[in-house]
């Protein structure tokens, strides 16, 4: 599965997946073969952080 490289598109992609298919960022990353810290760092560049209680980037 192709994961968007652009941080804004990545944000939209991840929040959709988290909302509809995964109960945590850890589960999503393991299933899609992504590095969790890399995702967190990339989205931090556009001032978004993962909120575990909401299970989304805010």
PDB file of C-alpha atoms in Angstrom:
ATOM      1  CA  UNK A   1       0.000   0.000   0.000  1.00  0.00           C
ATOM      2  CA  UNK A   2       1.364   3.395  -0.970  1.00  0.00           C
ATOM      3  CA  UNK A   3       1.524   5.804   1.947  1.00  0.00           C
ATOM      4  CA  UNK A   4       1.491   9.527   1.061  1.00  0.00           C
ATOM      5  CA  UNK A   5       4.826  11.328   1.410  1.00  0.00           C
ATOM      6  CA  UNK A   6       3.327  14.816   1.787  1.00  0.00           C
ATOM      7  CA  UNK A   7       2.710  15.494   5.519  1.00  0.00           C
ATOM      8  CA  UNK A   8      -0.776  16.984   4.981  1.00  0.00           C
ATOM      9  CA  UNK A   9      -1.887  14.072   2.813  1.00  0.00           C
ATOM     10  CA  UNK A  10      -0.288  11.660   5.284  1.00  0.00           C
ATOM     11  CA  UNK A  11      -2.276  13.265   8.106  1.00  0.00           C
ATOM     12  CA  UNK A  12      -5.544  12.747   6.257  1.00  0.00           C
ATOM     13  CA  UNK A  13      -4.630   9.178   5.297  1.00  0.00           C
ATOM     14  CA  UNK A  14      -3.632   8.181   8.830  1.00  0.00           C
ATOM     15  CA  UNK A  15      -6.611   9.757  10.570  1.00  0.00           C
ATOM     16  CA  UNK A  16      -8.958   7.997   8.161  1.00  0.00           C
ATOM     17  CA  UNK A  17      -7.249   4.651   8.770  1.00  0.00           C
ATOM     18  CA  UNK A  18      -7.199   5.192  12.538  1.00  0.00           C
ATOM     19  CA  UNK A  19     -10.869   6.133  12.566  1.00  0.00           C
ATOM     20  CA  UNK A  20     -12.103   3.309  10.349  1.00  0.00           C
ATOM     21  CA  UNK A  21      -9.723   0.381  10.748  1.00  0.00           C
ATOM     22  CA  UNK A  22      -7.261   0.567  13.666  1.00  0.00           C
ATOM     23  CA  UNK A  23      -7.615   0.964  17.415  1.00  0.00           C
ATOM     24  CA  UNK A  24      -4.120   2.440  17.846  1.00  0.00           C
ATOM     25  CA  UNK A  25      -1.209   3.981  15.980  1.00  0.00           C
ATOM     26  CA  UNK A  26       0.937   1.034  17.026  1.00  0.00           C
ATOM     27  CA  UNK A  27      -1.496  -1.427  15.432  1.00  0.00           C
ATOM     28  CA  UNK A  28      -1.647   0.631  12.224  1.00  0.00           C
ATOM     29  CA  UNK A  29       2.141   0.872  11.950  1.00  0.00           C
ATOM     30  CA  UNK A  30       2.665  -2.840  12.545  1.00  0.00           C
ATOM     31  CA  UNK A  31       0.026  -3.802   9.993  1.00  0.00           C
ATOM     32  CA  UNK A  32       1.262  -1.404   7.301  1.00  0.00           C
ATOM     33  CA  UNK A  33       4.983  -1.888   8.023  1.00  0.00           C
ATOM     34  CA  UNK A  34       5.579   1.734   9.027  1.00  0.00           C
ATOM     35  CA  UNK A  35       8.016   3.184  11.543  1.00  0.00           C
ATOM     36  CA  UNK A  36       5.952   4.836  14.276  1.00  0.00           C
ATOM     37  CA  UNK A  37       8.652   7.383  15.227  1.00  0.00           C
ATOM     38  CA  UNK A  38       9.120   8.369  11.590  1.00  0.00           C
ATOM     39  CA  UNK A  39       5.377   9.038  11.258  1.00  0.00           C
ATOM     40  CA  UNK A  40       5.286  11.016  14.506  1.00  0.00           C
ATOM     41  CA  UNK A  41       8.298  13.101  13.454  1.00  0.00           C
ATOM     42  CA  UNK A  42       6.906  13.831  10.005  1.00  0.00           C
ATOM     43  CA  UNK A  43       3.553  15.008  11.341  1.00  0.00           C
ATOM     44  CA  UNK A  44       5.248  17.071  14.025  1.00  0.00           C
ATOM     45  CA  UNK A  45       6.672  19.204  11.184  1.00  0.00           C
ATOM     46  CA  UNK A  46       3.120  20.440  10.533  1.00  0.00           C
ATOM     47  CA  UNK A  47       2.330  20.755  14.266  1.00  0.00           C
ATOM     48  CA  UNK A  48       0.276  17.580  14.681  1.00  0.00           C
ATOM     49  CA  UNK A  49       0.740  15.055  17.460  1.00  0.00           C
ATOM     50  CA  UNK A  50      -0.867  11.696  18.097  1.00  0.00           C
ATOM     51  CA  UNK A  51      -3.574  11.781  20.769  1.00  0.00           C
ATOM     52  CA  UNK A  52      -3.911   8.254  22.111  1.00  0.00           C
ATOM     53  CA  UNK A  53      -7.225   8.939  23.875  1.00  0.00           C
ATOM     54  CA  UNK A  54      -8.803  10.170  20.622  1.00  0.00           C
ATOM     55  CA  UNK A  55      -6.813   7.759  18.433  1.00  0.00           C
ATOM     56  CA  UNK A  56      -6.008  10.469  15.934  1.00  0.00           C
ATOM     57  CA  UNK A  57      -3.499  13.127  15.094  1.00  0.00           C
ATOM     58  CA  UNK A  58      -4.609  16.539  16.362  1.00  0.00           C
TER      59      UNK A  58
END
